[in-house]
Amino acid sequence: MNNDEIISFLDTIEEKMINKETLGFSPEVLDVLDNVEAGSQEIEMIKLKISNEILMLVFSIANSAYYKNIRKGKISSFYEVVTSLGMHHVKVMIIILALKILARDDKEMEIIFIRSVVSAVFGKILAQQFGMREDNARRVELGGLFSEIGTMTILLYKKLHASHDERIDETFVKKYHPYLAERLIEQFSLPDYLKQVVFSQSIVLEEDYITISGITRLAIDFVAESFYKFHNQLVVEDLSPTVSSHDEAVSLAKIIEHQFDAVGLGKYLRIIKHRERLLPEYEGRKKKQVRI
């Protein structure tokens, strides 16, 4: 396909996938969140225009232990969801959960969804270890969550509308999923830095520091490689010495474990205390004694 044909093809995918009938909500519904003058009642009314299945998942995530540090008590209104998690996080969650529901019982799509959530959780932890401010760590988290949304949309289009279309192969998805993600960023008024996240294929530097998209890419690539090598698990090796139960509770490995458990992804994390050696430790070549 030439460029015009590819653009037309992406137009078709966007038109077929990003609509009320497919997603369970009209994209325009979320425009209310962009209005800085929108009141609590106006934001609360959004939930009436989103499918119950999506809402249940959004509330479940908002009330998970993962977000306990940014809220007090149980969240019971959609307005509280938005004020607690943030407008952009809520938008991306609604979109990605709608795609997840469409992909029901599809193992490949489930793993892609899980991988993006794992990238979000691990990316935020990585950003904090780099000394980033909390708001920037949250941007890394959002980048991880959004990272595979173009891939999910293209694969779902093929599954629902074009199962025999040979144009949609692995190469096509890898090359053009960022261009579809770019369209979603524009359509849903998401932050521009997400474009750099989906288009970057390496660590991104700016003068004397690694950018938000650079750290996000580190997390995404590490998670993807770990899922590939270790059968859909993020594997972390913990070299910490044995410590008291109190110290263990605040160790980085435990913090990571708690974060994954809090969002219901504990089974996708494996922490190794030490790797078994295949051979004994090398002690140097023994010199032969020469008789005189």
XYZ file of C-alpha atoms in Angstrom:
292
model
C 0.000 0.000 0.000
C 1.156 3.553 -0.720
C 0.825 6.355 1.831
C -2.597 7.515 0.609
C -3.947 3.964 0.822
C -2.550 3.505 4.335
C -4.073 6.797 5.512
C -7.417 5.786 4.004
C -7.155 2.385 5.698
C -6.455 4.019 9.079
C -9.465 6.297 8.447
C -11.608 3.189 8.033
C -10.266 1.553 11.200
C -10.860 4.726 13.216
C -14.363 5.159 11.816
C -15.339 1.543 12.525
C -13.801 1.304 15.995
C -14.144 4.730 17.618
C -17.900 5.150 17.818
C -20.742 4.641 20.284
C -21.930 1.334 18.836
C -18.494 -0.263 19.143
C -17.099 1.303 22.320
C -20.267 1.529 24.383
C -20.030 5.325 24.607
C -19.800 8.246 22.213
C -16.324 9.846 22.117
C -17.943 13.286 22.427
C -19.215 12.339 25.897
C -15.715 12.749 27.317
C -15.435 16.308 25.956
C -17.102 17.479 29.179
C -13.892 16.595 31.034
C -12.000 19.171 28.946
C -14.292 21.977 30.095
C -12.551 23.659 33.049
C -15.868 25.246 34.032
C -17.761 21.934 34.164
C -19.359 21.410 37.573
C -19.614 18.227 39.618
C -23.162 17.504 38.403
C -22.180 17.899 34.759
C -19.234 15.506 35.212
C -21.404 13.067 37.177
C -23.890 12.903 34.278
C -21.179 11.397 32.051
C -21.678 8.013 33.729
C -25.211 7.812 32.319
C -23.738 7.801 28.818
C -21.148 5.053 29.388
C -21.954 1.333 29.484
C -22.405 -0.184 32.955
C -19.704 -2.779 32.276
C -17.083 -0.093 31.645
C -18.220 1.905 34.679
C -17.990 -1.099 36.995
C -14.377 -1.687 35.942
C -13.459 1.998 36.293
C -14.910 2.150 39.820
C -13.204 -1.134 40.718
C -9.813 0.267 39.672
C -10.443 3.616 41.379
C -11.252 1.801 44.633
C -8.300 -0.594 44.420
C -5.550 -0.465 47.022
C -3.218 0.801 44.276
C -4.792 4.256 44.495
C -5.322 4.363 48.261
C -2.560 6.956 48.685
C -4.465 9.551 46.641
C -7.941 9.192 48.113
C -9.777 8.929 51.401
C -12.540 6.395 51.858
C -14.508 4.578 49.184
C -15.187 6.330 45.897
C -18.898 6.246 45.115
C -19.399 8.921 42.442
C -17.966 9.404 38.967
C -16.957 12.945 39.924
C -14.775 11.492 42.710
C -13.202 9.084 40.209
C -12.182 12.011 37.991
C -10.892 14.209 40.822
C -8.953 11.313 42.388
C -7.371 9.738 39.309
C -7.201 12.734 36.998
C -9.031 13.604 33.801
C -6.514 12.051 31.389
C -6.154 8.830 33.380
C -9.936 8.401 33.434
C -10.207 9.014 29.682
C -7.520 6.454 28.834
C -8.954 3.930 31.295
C -12.413 4.213 29.749
C -11.042 3.735 26.209
C -8.737 0.830 27.050
C -11.382 -0.922 29.183
C -13.893 -0.590 26.342
C -11.378 -2.309 24.037
C -10.696 -4.977 26.679
C -14.410 -5.773 26.912
C -14.625 -6.050 23.111
C -11.700 -8.501 23.182
C -13.417 -10.797 25.653
C -11.971 -14.365 25.667
C -9.172 -13.361 23.271
C -5.960 -14.490 24.985
C -3.627 -12.402 22.790
C -5.602 -9.221 23.423
C -5.813 -9.961 27.140
C -2.017 -10.219 27.343
C -1.580 -6.937 25.426
C -3.950 -5.241 27.876
C -2.152 -6.750 30.889
C 1.232 -5.759 29.438
C 0.161 -2.121 29.154
C -1.129 -2.055 32.744
C 2.093 -3.706 33.983
C 4.104 -1.105 32.020
C 2.092 1.635 33.737
C 2.690 0.283 37.250
C 6.363 -0.539 36.655
C 6.931 2.740 34.798
C 5.682 4.791 37.744
C 7.952 2.867 40.139
C 10.895 3.377 37.762
C 10.169 7.112 37.507
C 10.125 7.394 41.293
C 13.476 5.597 41.461
C 14.830 8.164 38.979
C 13.787 10.869 41.447
C 10.955 12.269 39.342
C 8.260 14.414 40.928
C 4.949 12.653 41.575
C 3.165 14.480 38.744
C 5.810 13.353 36.238
C 5.761 9.800 37.620
C 2.011 9.827 36.941
C 2.703 10.925 33.361
C 5.012 7.931 32.927
C 2.243 5.742 34.352
C -0.248 7.166 31.841
C 2.228 6.620 28.992
C 2.590 2.955 29.894
C -1.173 2.508 30.071
C -1.661 4.194 26.690
C 1.325 2.555 24.962
C -0.474 -0.317 23.208
C -3.835 1.284 22.537
C -3.138 1.558 18.788
C -2.150 -2.108 18.621
C -5.304 -3.164 20.467
C -7.518 -1.075 18.187
C -6.027 -2.438 14.942
C -6.148 -6.068 16.109
C -9.731 -5.648 17.301
C -10.701 -4.132 13.960
C -9.298 -7.200 12.231
C -11.109 -9.536 14.606
C -14.476 -7.782 14.318
C -14.499 -6.487 10.751
C -11.690 -7.907 8.602
C -10.622 -11.344 9.796
C -9.399 -12.328 6.317
C -7.675 -9.048 5.450
C -4.068 -10.056 4.788
C -2.916 -6.435 4.855
C -3.164 -6.473 8.645
C -0.169 -8.567 9.580
C 2.425 -8.252 12.346
C 4.553 -5.852 10.275
C 1.605 -3.540 9.569
C 0.630 -3.403 13.245
C 4.200 -2.653 14.393
C 4.688 0.096 11.803
C 1.359 1.882 11.986
C -0.079 1.444 15.492
C 1.540 4.756 16.608
C -0.277 6.589 13.800
C -3.627 5.280 14.995
C -2.725 6.121 18.599
C -1.882 9.650 17.411
C -5.422 9.994 16.080
C -6.863 8.918 19.441
C -4.692 11.492 21.215
C -6.193 14.211 19.009
C -9.763 12.911 19.160
C -9.830 12.603 22.954
C -7.691 15.716 23.652
C -4.988 13.739 25.443
C -1.552 15.205 26.339
C 0.862 15.740 23.443
C 3.740 13.962 25.214
C 1.885 10.677 24.596
C 2.754 11.078 20.903
C 6.437 10.932 21.765
C 5.757 7.864 23.918
C 4.097 5.877 21.120
C 6.515 6.984 18.395
C 9.772 6.592 20.312
C 11.672 3.342 19.855
C 14.592 4.145 22.132
C 15.522 6.108 25.239
C 14.808 9.814 24.688
C 17.300 12.325 26.113
C 17.100 16.080 26.591
C 20.351 17.874 27.475
C 21.374 16.240 30.760
C 18.360 14.091 31.659
C 16.158 11.254 30.403
C 12.725 12.535 29.372
C 9.340 11.290 30.565
C 8.886 9.420 27.287
C 12.403 7.981 27.653
C 11.662 6.465 31.058
C 8.280 5.282 29.792
C 10.018 3.551 26.872
C 12.468 1.904 29.298
C 9.547 0.458 31.261
C 7.589 -0.631 28.172
C 10.565 -2.366 26.552
C 11.680 -4.053 29.772
C 8.169 -5.394 30.409
C 7.805 -6.573 26.789
C 11.151 -8.405 26.902
C 10.354 -9.978 30.270
C 6.907 -11.116 29.077
C 8.557 -12.640 26.000
C 11.324 -14.443 27.923
C 9.370 -15.506 31.000
C 5.957 -16.559 29.667
C 3.991 -13.359 30.303
C 5.532 -12.395 33.619
C 7.589 -9.460 34.817
C 10.568 -11.075 36.535
C 12.576 -9.049 39.048
C 15.694 -10.317 40.803
C 15.986 -9.129 44.406
C 19.546 -9.134 45.724
C 18.636 -7.646 49.110
C 20.096 -9.517 52.096
C 17.739 -11.259 54.508
C 16.346 -8.614 56.873
C 13.746 -8.290 59.606
C 10.064 -8.517 58.694
C 9.707 -4.759 59.338
C 12.559 -3.842 56.989
C 11.310 -6.330 54.404
C 7.910 -4.630 54.378
C 9.483 -1.374 53.168
C 12.002 -2.923 50.758
C 11.689 -1.978 47.091
C 10.864 -5.578 46.121
C 7.977 -5.609 48.619
C 6.727 -2.233 47.427
C 6.665 -3.537 43.836
C 4.886 -6.697 44.981
C 2.261 -4.687 46.884
C 1.683 -2.387 43.899
C 1.027 -5.336 41.598
C -1.222 -7.093 44.120
C -3.172 -3.873 44.660
C -4.150 -3.641 41.018
C -4.871 -7.387 40.782
C -1.797 -8.319 38.738
C 0.156 -10.291 41.322
C 0.300 -13.418 39.167
C 2.115 -11.487 36.429
C 5.021 -10.626 38.750
C 7.756 -13.022 39.872
C 10.423 -11.907 42.329
C 13.519 -14.109 42.404
C 15.662 -13.973 45.541
C 18.644 -15.662 43.918
C 19.260 -17.549 40.710
C 20.508 -21.104 40.855
C 23.909 -21.528 39.186
C 24.279 -24.134 36.492
C 27.932 -24.663 37.464
C 29.887 -24.214 40.721
C 31.471 -20.809 41.296
C 34.749 -20.445 39.401
C 37.695 -20.404 41.788
C 40.452 -19.846 39.275
C 42.564 -22.273 37.333
C 44.573 -24.521 39.628
C 48.270 -24.525 38.771
C 49.905 -27.867 38.203
C 52.731 -28.620 40.582
C 55.962 -29.301 38.743
C 58.327 -31.830 40.302
C 61.998 -30.854 40.308
